[in-house]
């Protein structure tokens, strides 16, 4: 369903000329990110569920953790860009098309790709040089950085500090900026005299708000389980891990298909 949903959204945006607008270009970036998340995890998730895979090599595990964390940062960046898009569309509609030109959208896409892929390598590469003496049992059906450093008996101070800095400078900062953008949007909408116009303006943001919640709630839940849930059943860790990986890519096509009239 993840593959069908994301591919369908990408196909509709590509083939329908009326959807060749900034809002839908950003939606295509979101769908492409979701598709890559599925491709980077499907072989281990299904392999474990079908009983085909029982173990994974360290190199494969490190590579998978790079893609999972990089794609999470990419999705967060795309959601922030979509909040910026909604802010311009509502607060400065007359200059919308002149601000978000195709050239600027391409530059934004390249910036998102660079931000998501170039900040992570230092902490991921270091995983290769750690000694792993604790039980080599992963908490999830895929590899995460925090899971790997939990098994290490080397000094993980750099990984812990740098990893926390990445989370703060990417996920947390993006969340704060999204909240600020919606505060400014709400302030602009409340200044509109017509009640119908206010409702119409807010309805254009519903899909994006749902996508933000669908992305951030599983991340917060998984973080809480890793931080405070060591005494919980392994089933809880597995469940939260699969929700974190599968829920946003599954729900985003459904949300945008239902709530976006053009699609």
PDB file of C-alpha atoms in Angstrom:
ATOM      1  CA  UNK A   1       0.000   0.000   0.000  1.00  0.00           C
ATOM      2  CA  UNK A   2       2.933   2.347   0.712  1.00  0.00           C
ATOM      3  CA  UNK A   3       4.418   1.719  -2.740  1.00  0.00           C
ATOM      4  CA  UNK A   4       1.066   1.933  -4.521  1.00  0.00           C
ATOM      5  CA  UNK A   5       0.020   5.097  -2.670  1.00  0.00           C
ATOM      6  CA  UNK A   6       3.252   7.046  -3.146  1.00  0.00           C
ATOM      7  CA  UNK A   7       3.676   5.961  -6.784  1.00  0.00           C
ATOM      8  CA  UNK A   8       0.067   6.923  -7.533  1.00  0.00           C
ATOM      9  CA  UNK A   9       0.566  10.409  -6.048  1.00  0.00           C
ATOM     10  CA  UNK A  10       3.819  10.872  -8.014  1.00  0.00           C
ATOM     11  CA  UNK A  11       2.165   9.668 -11.233  1.00  0.00           C
ATOM     12  CA  UNK A  12      -0.833  12.008 -10.832  1.00  0.00           C
ATOM     13  CA  UNK A  13       1.384  15.034 -10.126  1.00  0.00           C
ATOM     14  CA  UNK A  14       3.631  14.222 -13.104  1.00  0.00           C
ATOM     15  CA  UNK A  15       0.826  13.646 -15.636  1.00  0.00           C
ATOM     16  CA  UNK A  16      -1.745  16.264 -14.579  1.00  0.00           C
ATOM     17  CA  UNK A  17      -0.717  19.746 -15.860  1.00  0.00           C
ATOM     18  CA  UNK A  18      -2.991  21.552 -13.361  1.00  0.00           C
ATOM     19  CA  UNK A  19      -0.884  20.095 -10.519  1.00  0.00           C
ATOM     20  CA  UNK A  20       2.370  21.609 -11.790  1.00  0.00           C
ATOM     21  CA  UNK A  21       2.410  24.134  -8.942  1.00  0.00           C
ATOM     22  CA  UNK A  22       4.826  24.686  -5.998  1.00  0.00           C
ATOM     23  CA  UNK A  23       2.502  23.045  -3.447  1.00  0.00           C
ATOM     24  CA  UNK A  24       2.354  19.822  -5.474  1.00  0.00           C
ATOM     25  CA  UNK A  25       6.058  19.837  -6.307  1.00  0.00           C
ATOM     26  CA  UNK A  26       6.716  19.816  -2.547  1.00  0.00           C
ATOM     27  CA  UNK A  27       4.126  17.049  -2.146  1.00  0.00           C
ATOM     28  CA  UNK A  28       6.029  15.059  -4.803  1.00  0.00           C
ATOM     29  CA  UNK A  29       9.227  15.532  -2.731  1.00  0.00           C
ATOM     30  CA  UNK A  30       7.365  14.172   0.315  1.00  0.00           C
ATOM     31  CA  UNK A  31       6.040  11.170  -1.644  1.00  0.00           C
ATOM     32  CA  UNK A  32       9.500  10.450  -3.080  1.00  0.00           C
ATOM     33  CA  UNK A  33      11.003  10.544   0.421  1.00  0.00           C
ATOM     34  CA  UNK A  34       8.318   8.150   1.692  1.00  0.00           C
ATOM     35  CA  UNK A  35       9.038   5.821  -1.224  1.00  0.00           C
ATOM     36  CA  UNK A  36      12.765   5.804  -0.389  1.00  0.00           C
ATOM     37  CA  UNK A  37      12.009   5.039   3.281  1.00  0.00           C
ATOM     38  CA  UNK A  38      10.070   1.976   2.158  1.00  0.00           C
ATOM     39  CA  UNK A  39      12.811   0.857  -0.242  1.00  0.00           C
ATOM     40  CA  UNK A  40      15.516   1.205   2.433  1.00  0.00           C
ATOM     41  CA  UNK A  41      13.698  -0.978   4.993  1.00  0.00           C
ATOM     42  CA  UNK A  42      11.462  -3.399   3.065  1.00  0.00           C
ATOM     43  CA  UNK A  43      14.095  -6.148   2.699  1.00  0.00           C
ATOM     44  CA  UNK A  44      14.786  -6.482   6.450  1.00  0.00           C
ATOM     45  CA  UNK A  45      11.202  -5.840   7.653  1.00  0.00           C
ATOM     46  CA  UNK A  46       9.651  -8.424   5.306  1.00  0.00           C
ATOM     47  CA  UNK A  47      12.645 -10.753   5.656  1.00  0.00           C
ATOM     48  CA  UNK A  48      12.138 -10.958   9.421  1.00  0.00           C
ATOM     49  CA  UNK A  49       8.336 -11.243   9.177  1.00  0.00           C
ATOM     50  CA  UNK A  50       8.681 -14.099   6.658  1.00  0.00           C
ATOM     51  CA  UNK A  51      11.464 -15.777   8.660  1.00  0.00           C
ATOM     52  CA  UNK A  52      13.979 -15.460   5.811  1.00  0.00           C
ATOM     53  CA  UNK A  53      16.425 -13.100   7.576  1.00  0.00           C
ATOM     54  CA  UNK A  54      17.792 -13.715  11.069  1.00  0.00           C
ATOM     55  CA  UNK A  55      20.861 -11.480  10.991  1.00  0.00           C
ATOM     56  CA  UNK A  56      22.430  -8.544   9.162  1.00  0.00           C
ATOM     57  CA  UNK A  57      26.079  -7.646   8.589  1.00  0.00           C
ATOM     58  CA  UNK A  58      27.529  -4.591  10.329  1.00  0.00           C
ATOM     59  CA  UNK A  59      28.218  -2.796   7.031  1.00  0.00           C
ATOM     60  CA  UNK A  60      24.633  -3.338   5.812  1.00  0.00           C
ATOM     61  CA  UNK A  61      23.288  -2.229   9.177  1.00  0.00           C
ATOM     62  CA  UNK A  62      25.352   0.981   9.146  1.00  0.00           C
ATOM     63  CA  UNK A  63      24.268   1.731   5.556  1.00  0.00           C
ATOM     64  CA  UNK A  64      20.615   1.185   6.425  1.00  0.00           C
ATOM     65  CA  UNK A  65      20.841   3.435   9.493  1.00  0.00           C
ATOM     66  CA  UNK A  66      22.355   6.173   7.303  1.00  0.00           C
ATOM     67  CA  UNK A  67      19.433   6.059   4.874  1.00  0.00           C
ATOM     68  CA  UNK A  68      16.769   5.835   7.597  1.00  0.00           C
ATOM     69  CA  UNK A  69      18.087   8.817   9.576  1.00  0.00           C
ATOM     70  CA  UNK A  70      18.915  10.813   6.446  1.00  0.00           C
ATOM     71  CA  UNK A  71      15.418  10.273   5.037  1.00  0.00           C
ATOM     72  CA  UNK A  72      13.846  11.245   8.378  1.00  0.00           C
ATOM     73  CA  UNK A  73      15.757  14.546   8.276  1.00  0.00           C
ATOM     74  CA  UNK A  74      14.740  14.956   4.634  1.00  0.00           C
ATOM     75  CA  UNK A  75      11.046  14.435   5.428  1.00  0.00           C
ATOM     76  CA  UNK A  76      11.276  16.934   8.274  1.00  0.00           C
ATOM     77  CA  UNK A  77      12.868  19.478   5.902  1.00  0.00           C
ATOM     78  CA  UNK A  78      10.188  18.912   3.265  1.00  0.00           C
ATOM     79  CA  UNK A  79       7.420  19.397   5.844  1.00  0.00           C
ATOM     80  CA  UNK A  80       9.078  22.667   6.922  1.00  0.00           C
ATOM     81  CA  UNK A  81       9.243  23.787   3.276  1.00  0.00           C
ATOM     82  CA  UNK A  82       5.555  22.937   2.845  1.00  0.00           C
ATOM     83  CA  UNK A  83       4.747  25.063   5.912  1.00  0.00           C
ATOM     84  CA  UNK A  84       6.680  27.927   4.289  1.00  0.00           C
ATOM     85  CA  UNK A  85       4.681  27.336   1.088  1.00  0.00           C
ATOM     86  CA  UNK A  86       1.362  27.571   2.997  1.00  0.00           C
ATOM     87  CA  UNK A  87       2.574  30.722   4.776  1.00  0.00           C
ATOM     88  CA  UNK A  88       3.352  32.486   1.477  1.00  0.00           C
ATOM     89  CA  UNK A  89       0.113  31.263  -0.154  1.00  0.00           C
ATOM     90  CA  UNK A  90      -2.030  32.662   2.690  1.00  0.00           C
ATOM     91  CA  UNK A  91      -0.055  35.697   3.884  1.00  0.00           C
ATOM     92  CA  UNK A  92       1.310  36.919   0.543  1.00  0.00           C
ATOM     93  CA  UNK A  93      -0.847  35.366  -2.211  1.00  0.00           C
ATOM     94  CA  UNK A  94      -0.174  38.065  -4.809  1.00  0.00           C
ATOM     95  CA  UNK A  95       3.564  37.327  -4.834  1.00  0.00           C
ATOM     96  CA  UNK A  96       3.206  33.543  -4.429  1.00  0.00           C
ATOM     97  CA  UNK A  97       4.112  32.600  -8.009  1.00  0.00           C
ATOM     98  CA  UNK A  98       6.943  35.159  -8.193  1.00  0.00           C
ATOM     99  CA  UNK A  99       8.504  33.982  -4.895  1.00  0.00           C
ATOM    100  CA  UNK A 100       8.247  30.214  -5.499  1.00  0.00           C
ATOM    101  CA  UNK A 101       9.481  29.935  -9.078  1.00  0.00           C
ATOM    102  CA  UNK A 102      10.563  26.592 -10.571  1.00  0.00           C
ATOM    103  CA  UNK A 103      14.201  27.662 -10.244  1.00  0.00           C
ATOM    104  CA  UNK A 104      13.820  28.409  -6.532  1.00  0.00           C
ATOM    105  CA  UNK A 105      11.961  25.135  -5.959  1.00  0.00           C
ATOM    106  CA  UNK A 106      14.867  23.236  -7.539  1.00  0.00           C
ATOM    107  CA  UNK A 107      17.348  25.108  -5.302  1.00  0.00           C
ATOM    108  CA  UNK A 108      15.213  24.308  -2.234  1.00  0.00           C
ATOM    109  CA  UNK A 109      15.188  20.629  -3.250  1.00  0.00           C
ATOM    110  CA  UNK A 110      18.993  20.566  -3.614  1.00  0.00           C
ATOM    111  CA  UNK A 111      19.404  22.338  -0.244  1.00  0.00           C
ATOM    112  CA  UNK A 112      17.133  19.764   1.431  1.00  0.00           C
ATOM    113  CA  UNK A 113      19.139  16.913  -0.131  1.00  0.00           C
ATOM    114  CA  UNK A 114      22.469  18.410   0.980  1.00  0.00           C
ATOM    115  CA  UNK A 115      21.243  19.153   4.494  1.00  0.00           C
ATOM    116  CA  UNK A 116      19.894  15.621   4.930  1.00  0.00           C
ATOM    117  CA  UNK A 117      22.837  13.716   3.448  1.00  0.00           C
ATOM    118  CA  UNK A 118      25.977  15.692   4.342  1.00  0.00           C
ATOM    119  CA  UNK A 119      25.542  16.238   8.096  1.00  0.00           C
ATOM    120  CA  UNK A 120      25.089  12.568   9.048  1.00  0.00           C
ATOM    121  CA  UNK A 121      28.268  10.820   7.718  1.00  0.00           C
ATOM    122  CA  UNK A 122      30.590  11.746  10.652  1.00  0.00           C
ATOM    123  CA  UNK A 123      28.399   9.984  13.219  1.00  0.00           C
ATOM    124  CA  UNK A 124      27.542   7.054  10.904  1.00  0.00           C
ATOM    125  CA  UNK A 125      31.118   6.404   9.730  1.00  0.00           C
ATOM    126  CA  UNK A 126      32.294   6.238  13.350  1.00  0.00           C
ATOM    127  CA  UNK A 127      29.960   3.274  13.934  1.00  0.00           C
ATOM    128  CA  UNK A 128      32.314   1.193  11.771  1.00  0.00           C
ATOM    129  CA  UNK A 129      35.205   1.708  14.218  1.00  0.00           C
ATOM    130  CA  UNK A 130      33.374   0.918  17.472  1.00  0.00           C
ATOM    131  CA  UNK A 131      33.796  -2.379  19.322  1.00  0.00           C
ATOM    132  CA  UNK A 132      30.534  -4.257  19.880  1.00  0.00           C
ATOM    133  CA  UNK A 133      30.754  -6.510  22.911  1.00  0.00           C
ATOM    134  CA  UNK A 134      27.177  -6.319  24.241  1.00  0.00           C
ATOM    135  CA  UNK A 135      24.522  -8.780  22.944  1.00  0.00           C
ATOM    136  CA  UNK A 136      24.098  -8.219  19.202  1.00  0.00           C
ATOM    137  CA  UNK A 137      20.298  -8.149  19.282  1.00  0.00           C
ATOM    138  CA  UNK A 138      18.543  -5.267  17.552  1.00  0.00           C
ATOM    139  CA  UNK A 139      15.359  -3.789  19.029  1.00  0.00           C
ATOM    140  CA  UNK A 140      13.705  -3.357  15.623  1.00  0.00           C
ATOM    141  CA  UNK A 141      13.451  -5.033  12.236  1.00  0.00           C
ATOM    142  CA  UNK A 142      15.830  -2.401  10.851  1.00  0.00           C
ATOM    143  CA  UNK A 143      18.965  -0.578  12.040  1.00  0.00           C
ATOM    144  CA  UNK A 144      19.011   2.698  13.976  1.00  0.00           C
ATOM    145  CA  UNK A 145      22.021   4.644  15.232  1.00  0.00           C
ATOM    146  CA  UNK A 146      20.793   4.598  18.856  1.00  0.00           C
ATOM    147  CA  UNK A 147      20.366   0.824  18.675  1.00  0.00           C
ATOM    148  CA  UNK A 148      23.935   0.283  17.442  1.00  0.00           C
ATOM    149  CA  UNK A 149      25.641   2.510  20.028  1.00  0.00           C
ATOM    150  CA  UNK A 150      23.686   0.667  22.744  1.00  0.00           C
ATOM    151  CA  UNK A 151      25.590  -2.494  21.768  1.00  0.00           C
ATOM    152  CA  UNK A 152      29.003  -0.779  21.700  1.00  0.00           C
ATOM    153  CA  UNK A 153      31.531  -1.020  24.527  1.00  0.00           C
ATOM    154  CA  UNK A 154      33.802   1.703  23.052  1.00  0.00           C
ATOM    155  CA  UNK A 155      33.637   5.372  23.957  1.00  0.00           C
ATOM    156  CA  UNK A 156      30.396   6.639  22.378  1.00  0.00           C
ATOM    157  CA  UNK A 157      30.623  10.210  23.691  1.00  0.00           C
ATOM    158  CA  UNK A 158      31.112  11.709  20.201  1.00  0.00           C
ATOM    159  CA  UNK A 159      28.182   9.731  18.765  1.00  0.00           C
ATOM    160  CA  UNK A 160      25.899  10.727  21.633  1.00  0.00           C
ATOM    161  CA  UNK A 161      26.742  14.456  21.519  1.00  0.00           C
ATOM    162  CA  UNK A 162      26.841  14.744  17.716  1.00  0.00           C
ATOM    163  CA  UNK A 163      23.649  12.686  17.366  1.00  0.00           C
ATOM    164  CA  UNK A 164      21.833  14.907  19.864  1.00  0.00           C
ATOM    165  CA  UNK A 165      23.095  18.023  18.026  1.00  0.00           C
ATOM    166  CA  UNK A 166      21.742  16.605  14.736  1.00  0.00           C
ATOM    167  CA  UNK A 167      18.323  15.962  16.257  1.00  0.00           C
ATOM    168  CA  UNK A 168      18.180  19.474  17.744  1.00  0.00           C
ATOM    169  CA  UNK A 169      19.415  21.226  14.582  1.00  0.00           C
ATOM    170  CA  UNK A 170      17.144  19.251  12.266  1.00  0.00           C
ATOM    171  CA  UNK A 171      14.008  17.679  13.751  1.00  0.00           C
ATOM    172  CA  UNK A 172      13.554  20.001  16.737  1.00  0.00           C
ATOM    173  CA  UNK A 173      14.426  23.198  14.850  1.00  0.00           C
ATOM    174  CA  UNK A 174      12.117  22.232  11.974  1.00  0.00           C
ATOM    175  CA  UNK A 175       9.262  21.533  14.410  1.00  0.00           C
ATOM    176  CA  UNK A 176       9.732  24.927  16.094  1.00  0.00           C
ATOM    177  CA  UNK A 177       9.813  26.738  12.728  1.00  0.00           C
ATOM    178  CA  UNK A 178       6.671  24.878  11.580  1.00  0.00           C
ATOM    179  CA  UNK A 179       4.869  25.976  14.761  1.00  0.00           C
ATOM    180  CA  UNK A 180       6.025  29.587  14.246  1.00  0.00           C
ATOM    181  CA  UNK A 181       4.831  29.532  10.622  1.00  0.00           C
ATOM    182  CA  UNK A 182       1.384  28.342  11.707  1.00  0.00           C
ATOM    183  CA  UNK A 183       1.175  30.998  14.402  1.00  0.00           C
ATOM    184  CA  UNK A 184       1.836  33.601  11.689  1.00  0.00           C
ATOM    185  CA  UNK A 185      -0.685  31.909   9.358  1.00  0.00           C
ATOM    186  CA  UNK A 186      -3.329  31.901  12.109  1.00  0.00           C
ATOM    187  CA  UNK A 187      -2.660  35.581  12.821  1.00  0.00           C
ATOM    188  CA  UNK A 188      -3.111  36.409   9.109  1.00  0.00           C
ATOM    189  CA  UNK A 189      -6.264  34.271   8.786  1.00  0.00           C
ATOM    190  CA  UNK A 190      -7.923  35.865  11.844  1.00  0.00           C
ATOM    191  CA  UNK A 191      -7.409  39.277  10.214  1.00  0.00           C
ATOM    192  CA  UNK A 192      -9.645  38.215   7.294  1.00  0.00           C
ATOM    193  CA  UNK A 193     -13.109  39.733   7.704  1.00  0.00           C
ATOM    194  CA  UNK A 194     -15.127  37.016   5.946  1.00  0.00           C
ATOM    195  CA  UNK A 195     -15.782  33.835   7.950  1.00  0.00           C
ATOM    196  CA  UNK A 196     -16.037  31.769   4.744  1.00  0.00           C
ATOM    197  CA  UNK A 197     -12.646  33.044   3.568  1.00  0.00           C
ATOM    198  CA  UNK A 198     -11.076  32.199   6.935  1.00  0.00           C
ATOM    199  CA  UNK A 199     -12.394  28.638   6.778  1.00  0.00           C
ATOM    200  CA  UNK A 200     -11.291  28.270   3.154  1.00  0.00           C
ATOM    201  CA  UNK A 201      -7.770  29.473   3.994  1.00  0.00           C
ATOM    202  CA  UNK A 202      -7.431  27.120   6.965  1.00  0.00           C
ATOM    203  CA  UNK A 203      -8.728  24.147   4.953  1.00  0.00           C
ATOM    204  CA  UNK A 204      -5.725  24.436   2.632  1.00  0.00           C
ATOM    205  CA  UNK A 205      -3.511  23.693   5.668  1.00  0.00           C
ATOM    206  CA  UNK A 206      -5.387  20.641   7.013  1.00  0.00           C
ATOM    207  CA  UNK A 207      -3.496  18.084   4.891  1.00  0.00           C
ATOM    208  CA  UNK A 208      -0.132  19.509   5.888  1.00  0.00           C
ATOM    209  CA  UNK A 209      -1.013  19.647   9.606  1.00  0.00           C
ATOM    210  CA  UNK A 210      -2.080  15.979   9.436  1.00  0.00           C
ATOM    211  CA  UNK A 211       1.180  15.048   7.667  1.00  0.00           C
ATOM    212  CA  UNK A 212       3.208  16.866  10.358  1.00  0.00           C
ATOM    213  CA  UNK A 213       1.363  15.014  13.153  1.00  0.00           C
ATOM    214  CA  UNK A 214       1.703  11.664  11.353  1.00  0.00           C
ATOM    215  CA  UNK A 215       5.484  12.242  11.082  1.00  0.00           C
ATOM    216  CA  UNK A 216       6.305  13.688  14.509  1.00  0.00           C
ATOM    217  CA  UNK A 217       4.051  11.613  16.809  1.00  0.00           C
ATOM    218  CA  UNK A 218       5.723   8.240  15.923  1.00  0.00           C
ATOM    219  CA  UNK A 219       9.187   9.856  16.294  1.00  0.00           C
ATOM    220  CA  UNK A 220       8.286  11.176  19.762  1.00  0.00           C
ATOM    221  CA  UNK A 221       6.813   7.781  20.703  1.00  0.00           C
ATOM    222  CA  UNK A 222       9.905   5.873  19.536  1.00  0.00           C
ATOM    223  CA  UNK A 223      12.202   8.331  21.346  1.00  0.00           C
ATOM    224  CA  UNK A 224      10.230   7.872  24.589  1.00  0.00           C
ATOM    225  CA  UNK A 225      10.427   4.079  24.246  1.00  0.00           C
ATOM    226  CA  UNK A 226      14.221   4.221  23.686  1.00  0.00           C
ATOM    227  CA  UNK A 227      14.759   6.678  26.534  1.00  0.00           C
ATOM    228  CA  UNK A 228      12.380   5.435  29.225  1.00  0.00           C
ATOM    229  CA  UNK A 229      11.106   2.040  28.048  1.00  0.00           C
ATOM    230  CA  UNK A 230      14.046  -0.289  28.634  1.00  0.00           C
ATOM    231  CA  UNK A 231      11.906  -2.335  31.038  1.00  0.00           C
ATOM    232  CA  UNK A 232       9.088  -2.683  28.476  1.00  0.00           C
ATOM    233  CA  UNK A 233       8.436  -5.844  26.482  1.00  0.00           C
ATOM    234  CA  UNK A 234      10.466  -6.199  23.247  1.00  0.00           C
ATOM    235  CA  UNK A 235       7.087  -6.307  21.458  1.00  0.00           C
ATOM    236  CA  UNK A 236       6.594  -2.616  22.327  1.00  0.00           C
ATOM    237  CA  UNK A 237       9.961  -1.692  20.776  1.00  0.00           C
ATOM    238  CA  UNK A 238       9.185  -3.704  17.626  1.00  0.00           C
ATOM    239  CA  UNK A 239       5.695  -2.211  17.321  1.00  0.00           C
ATOM    240  CA  UNK A 240       6.856   1.395  17.787  1.00  0.00           C
ATOM    241  CA  UNK A 241       9.718   0.851  15.335  1.00  0.00           C
ATOM    242  CA  UNK A 242       7.379  -0.459  12.637  1.00  0.00           C
ATOM    243  CA  UNK A 243       4.897   2.389  13.270  1.00  0.00           C
ATOM    244  CA  UNK A 244       7.774   4.900  12.943  1.00  0.00           C
ATOM    245  CA  UNK A 245       8.841   3.422   9.582  1.00  0.00           C
ATOM    246  CA  UNK A 246       5.496   2.440   8.012  1.00  0.00           C
ATOM    247  CA  UNK A 247       2.821   4.806   9.378  1.00  0.00           C
ATOM    248  CA  UNK A 248       3.861   8.138   7.741  1.00  0.00           C
ATOM    249  CA  UNK A 249       4.434   6.662   4.228  1.00  0.00           C
ATOM    250  CA  UNK A 250       1.132   4.780   4.516  1.00  0.00           C
ATOM    251  CA  UNK A 251      -0.937   7.734   5.722  1.00  0.00           C
ATOM    252  CA  UNK A 252       0.463  10.610   3.629  1.00  0.00           C
ATOM    253  CA  UNK A 253      -1.008   9.453   0.274  1.00  0.00           C
ATOM    254  CA  UNK A 254      -4.348   8.774   1.996  1.00  0.00           C
ATOM    255  CA  UNK A 255      -4.366  12.190   3.704  1.00  0.00           C
ATOM    256  CA  UNK A 256      -3.535  14.102   0.525  1.00  0.00           C
ATOM    257  CA  UNK A 257      -5.920  12.030  -1.622  1.00  0.00           C
ATOM    258  CA  UNK A 258      -8.834  12.722   0.730  1.00  0.00           C
ATOM    259  CA  UNK A 259      -8.106  16.309   1.753  1.00  0.00           C
ATOM    260  CA  UNK A 260      -6.670  17.772  -1.472  1.00  0.00           C
ATOM    261  CA  UNK A 261      -9.510  18.368  -3.914  1.00  0.00           C
ATOM    262  CA  UNK A 262      -7.268  18.611  -7.009  1.00  0.00           C
ATOM    263  CA  UNK A 263      -5.807  15.145  -6.364  1.00  0.00           C
TER     264      UNK A 263
END
